[in-house]
Amino acid sequence: DAKTTQPPSMDCAEGRAANLPCNHSTISGNEYVYWYRQIHSQGPQYIIHGLKNNETNEMASLIITEDRKSSTLILPHATLRDTAVYYCIVRQGGSEKLVFGKGTKLTVNP
Amino acid sequence: SQTIHQWPATLVQPVGSPLSLECTVEGTSNPNLYWYRQAAGRGLQLLFYSIGIDQISSEVPQNLSASRPQDRQFILSSKKLLLSDSGFYLCAWSLQLNTEAFFGQGTRLTVV
């Protein structure tokens, strides 16, 4: 089973920042945190991943707490097209498995 | 650049019929390959993953099987489909540990 906990749903106003939290209190030292999103009826899309340091790319920013037990995905200016299910994933025990949890359904409202 | 192909996009099959879904990856070598299933309104369930030819791990006991006859080809099969096999099937690939995975566009299977 996935080792992450996310709120089932969140709402965000268009143009505002969307902050999606994820708890991964049992994360091991060599495990990365990944974020994906799935827009309805499509395959999941990779967003970002990180180990210890905060990461930023053209899609989002990833903030990882110092103890690595939680992280936050930030979409700085949410648009209607960002409405999707967002998955926070921790690679299990350094294996090749990639196990998804239930994710957070983010709805961006006009 | 790397691409992943998955077909067909949609499929309607009667109960008890066989199934074969194919996934191929181009532009990379020795990828890790994955099959997922998503039932209507549910999350993604990992079914199989493979780290090499003929090296396949099954995550969930079921009437499905997977094969990897070539490095960049991953096939999901069933001898006799059940109604509960309906869902959205996704293939994905990644390189070694700690790299992102890339997904195909999926096959929507309806067993009737």
PDB file of C-alpha atoms in Angstrom, chain B:
ATOM      1  CA  SER B   1      12.748  11.357 -27.663  1.00  0.00           C
ATOM      2  CA  GLN B   2      10.970   8.576 -25.854  1.00  0.00           C
ATOM      3  CA  THR B   3       7.396   7.664 -26.611  1.00  0.00           C
ATOM      4  CA  ILE B   4       4.995   5.080 -25.292  1.00  0.00           C
ATOM      5  CA  HIS B   5       2.268   3.515 -27.384  1.00  0.00           C
ATOM      6  CA  GLN B   6      -0.703   1.711 -25.963  1.00  0.00           C
ATOM      7  CA  TRP B   7      -3.574   0.226 -27.909  1.00  0.00           C
ATOM      8  CA  PRO B   8      -6.423  -0.044 -28.451  1.00  0.00           C
ATOM      9  CA  ALA B   9      -7.868   3.102 -26.888  1.00  0.00           C
ATOM     10  CA  THR B  10     -11.218   1.483 -26.187  1.00  0.00           C
ATOM     11  CA  LEU B  11     -12.356  -2.114 -26.148  1.00  0.00           C
ATOM     12  CA  VAL B  12     -15.632  -3.875 -25.489  1.00  0.00           C
ATOM     13  CA  GLN B  13     -15.353  -7.584 -24.814  1.00  0.00           C
ATOM     14  CA  PRO B  14     -17.858 -10.240 -23.712  1.00  0.00           C
ATOM     15  CA  VAL B  15     -17.442 -12.106 -20.461  1.00  0.00           C
ATOM     16  CA  GLY B  16     -15.303 -15.192 -20.933  1.00  0.00           C
ATOM     17  CA  SER B  17     -13.436 -13.866 -23.939  1.00  0.00           C
ATOM     18  CA  PRO B  18      -9.650 -13.507 -24.022  1.00  0.00           C
ATOM     19  CA  LEU B  19      -7.767 -10.233 -23.740  1.00  0.00           C
ATOM     20  CA  SER B  20      -4.509  -8.925 -25.091  1.00  0.00           C
ATOM     21  CA  LEU B  21      -3.380  -5.350 -24.535  1.00  0.00           C
ATOM     22  CA  GLU B  22      -0.065  -4.256 -25.927  1.00  0.00           C
ATOM     23  CA  CYS B  23       2.304  -1.505 -24.884  1.00  0.00           C
ATOM     24  CA  THR B  24       5.532  -0.523 -26.587  1.00  0.00           C
ATOM     25  CA  VAL B  25       8.150   2.052 -25.730  1.00  0.00           C
ATOM     26  CA  GLU B  26      10.414   3.758 -28.229  1.00  0.00           C
ATOM     27  CA  GLY B  27      13.566   5.755 -27.790  1.00  0.00           C
ATOM     28  CA  THR B  28      15.014   4.059 -24.728  1.00  0.00           C
ATOM     29  CA  SER B  29      16.563   0.776 -23.661  1.00  0.00           C
ATOM     30  CA  ASN B  30      15.922  -1.521 -20.713  1.00  0.00           C
ATOM     31  CA  PRO B  31      13.052   0.475 -19.258  1.00  0.00           C
ATOM     32  CA  ASN B  32      11.051  -0.566 -16.240  1.00  0.00           C
ATOM     33  CA  LEU B  33       7.513  -1.275 -17.428  1.00  0.00           C
ATOM     34  CA  TYR B  34       4.253  -1.152 -15.510  1.00  0.00           C
ATOM     35  CA  TRP B  35       0.607  -2.101 -15.936  1.00  0.00           C
ATOM     36  CA  TYR B  36      -2.025  -0.314 -13.862  1.00  0.00           C
ATOM     37  CA  ARG B  37      -5.786  -0.589 -13.689  1.00  0.00           C
ATOM     38  CA  GLN B  38      -8.232   2.080 -12.620  1.00  0.00           C
ATOM     39  CA  ALA B  39     -11.788   1.041 -11.939  1.00  0.00           C
ATOM     40  CA  ALA B  40     -14.477   3.671 -12.428  1.00  0.00           C
ATOM     41  CA  GLY B  41     -14.104   6.386  -9.784  1.00  0.00           C
ATOM     42  CA  ARG B  42     -11.212   4.606  -8.102  1.00  0.00           C
ATOM     43  CA  GLY B  43      -7.474   5.041  -7.755  1.00  0.00           C
ATOM     44  CA  LEU B  44      -4.660   3.481  -9.758  1.00  0.00           C
ATOM     45  CA  GLN B  45      -3.912  -0.117  -8.870  1.00  0.00           C
ATOM     46  CA  LEU B  46      -0.506  -1.511  -9.769  1.00  0.00           C
ATOM     47  CA  LEU B  47      -0.993  -4.882 -11.474  1.00  0.00           C
ATOM     48  CA  PHE B  48       2.433  -5.861 -12.797  1.00  0.00           C
ATOM     49  CA  TYR B  49       5.864  -4.387 -13.169  1.00  0.00           C
ATOM     50  CA  SER B  50       8.918  -5.585 -15.017  1.00  0.00           C
ATOM     51  CA  ILE B  51      12.575  -4.681 -14.700  1.00  0.00           C
ATOM     52  CA  GLY B  52      13.685  -6.739 -17.702  1.00  0.00           C
ATOM     53  CA  ILE B  53      12.751  -9.309 -20.310  1.00  0.00           C
ATOM     54  CA  ASP B  54      10.863 -12.186 -18.690  1.00  0.00           C
ATOM     55  CA  GLN B  55      11.249 -10.536 -15.283  1.00  0.00           C
ATOM     56  CA  ILE B  56       7.742  -9.719 -14.134  1.00  0.00           C
ATOM     57  CA  SER B  57       6.349  -9.127 -10.677  1.00  0.00           C
ATOM     58  CA  SER B  58       2.662  -9.515  -9.971  1.00  0.00           C
ATOM     59  CA  GLU B  59       1.130  -7.259  -7.369  1.00  0.00           C
ATOM     60  CA  VAL B  60      -2.449  -8.473  -7.203  1.00  0.00           C
ATOM     61  CA  PRO B  61      -3.695 -12.046  -7.642  1.00  0.00           C
ATOM     62  CA  GLN B  62      -6.241 -12.112 -10.433  1.00  0.00           C
ATOM     63  CA  ASN B  63      -7.053 -13.700 -13.742  1.00  0.00           C
ATOM     64  CA  LEU B  64      -4.685 -11.395 -15.599  1.00  0.00           C
ATOM     65  CA  SER B  65      -1.120 -12.114 -16.665  1.00  0.00           C
ATOM     66  CA  ALA B  66       1.680 -10.076 -18.162  1.00  0.00           C
ATOM     67  CA  SER B  67       4.530 -10.902 -20.483  1.00  0.00           C
ATOM     68  CA  ARG B  68       7.544  -9.048 -21.754  1.00  0.00           C
ATOM     69  CA  PRO B  69       8.761 -10.860 -24.855  1.00  0.00           C
ATOM     70  CA  GLN B  70      11.009  -7.997 -25.937  1.00  0.00           C
ATOM     71  CA  ASP B  71      12.849  -5.259 -24.095  1.00  0.00           C
ATOM     72  CA  ARG B  72      10.353  -2.542 -24.940  1.00  0.00           C
ATOM     73  CA  GLN B  73       7.149  -4.553 -25.249  1.00  0.00           C
ATOM     74  CA  PHE B  74       4.778  -5.296 -22.398  1.00  0.00           C
ATOM     75  CA  ILE B  75       1.608  -7.322 -22.902  1.00  0.00           C
ATOM     76  CA  LEU B  76      -1.344  -7.729 -20.564  1.00  0.00           C
ATOM     77  CA  SER B  77      -3.466 -10.820 -21.131  1.00  0.00           C
ATOM     78  CA  SER B  78      -6.388 -12.775 -19.837  1.00  0.00           C
ATOM     79  CA  LYS B  79      -7.739 -16.146 -20.923  1.00  0.00           C
ATOM     80  CA  LYS B  80     -11.284 -15.430 -19.732  1.00  0.00           C
ATOM     81  CA  LEU B  81     -12.484 -11.954 -18.870  1.00  0.00           C
ATOM     82  CA  LEU B  82     -14.728 -11.257 -15.905  1.00  0.00           C
ATOM     83  CA  LEU B  83     -17.128  -8.357 -15.504  1.00  0.00           C
ATOM     84  CA  SER B  84     -14.858  -7.064 -12.737  1.00  0.00           C
ATOM     85  CA  ASP B  85     -12.014  -6.712 -15.243  1.00  0.00           C
ATOM     86  CA  SER B  86     -13.661  -3.622 -16.671  1.00  0.00           C
ATOM     87  CA  GLY B  87     -11.628  -0.495 -16.159  1.00  0.00           C
ATOM     88  CA  PHE B  88      -9.030   1.874 -17.490  1.00  0.00           C
ATOM     89  CA  TYR B  89      -5.720   0.110 -18.137  1.00  0.00           C
ATOM     90  CA  LEU B  90      -2.550   2.131 -18.199  1.00  0.00           C
ATOM     91  CA  CYS B  91       0.955   1.208 -19.231  1.00  0.00           C
ATOM     92  CA  ALA B  92       3.947   3.177 -17.990  1.00  0.00           C
ATOM     93  CA  TRP B  93       7.700   3.162 -18.249  1.00  0.00           C
ATOM     94  CA  SER B  94      10.599   4.575 -16.300  1.00  0.00           C
ATOM     95  CA  LEU B  95      14.336   4.270 -16.231  1.00  0.00           C
ATOM     96  CA  GLN B  96      16.299   3.339 -13.151  1.00  0.00           C
ATOM     97  CA  LEU B  97      15.396   4.175  -9.587  1.00  0.00           C
ATOM     98  CA  ASN B  98      14.451   7.694  -8.659  1.00  0.00           C
ATOM     99  CA  THR B  99      13.388   8.807 -12.094  1.00  0.00           C
ATOM    100  CA  GLU B 100       9.923   9.740 -13.190  1.00  0.00           C
ATOM    101  CA  ALA B 101       7.493   7.403 -14.936  1.00  0.00           C
ATOM    102  CA  PHE B 102       5.703   8.197 -18.168  1.00  0.00           C
ATOM    103  CA  PHE B 103       2.257   6.891 -18.918  1.00  0.00           C
ATOM    104  CA  GLY B 104       0.456   5.884 -22.055  1.00  0.00           C
ATOM    105  CA  GLN B 105      -2.973   7.187 -22.911  1.00  0.00           C
ATOM    106  CA  GLY B 106      -4.688   4.092 -21.604  1.00  0.00           C
ATOM    107  CA  THR B 107      -7.185   1.510 -22.800  1.00  0.00           C
ATOM    108  CA  ARG B 108     -10.737   1.709 -21.581  1.00  0.00           C
ATOM    109  CA  LEU B 109     -11.989  -1.876 -21.319  1.00  0.00           C
ATOM    110  CA  THR B 110     -15.657  -2.685 -20.861  1.00  0.00           C
ATOM    111  CA  VAL B 111     -16.559  -6.307 -20.230  1.00  0.00           C
ATOM    112  CA  VAL B 112     -20.186  -7.011 -21.065  1.00  0.00           C
TER     113      VAL B 112
END
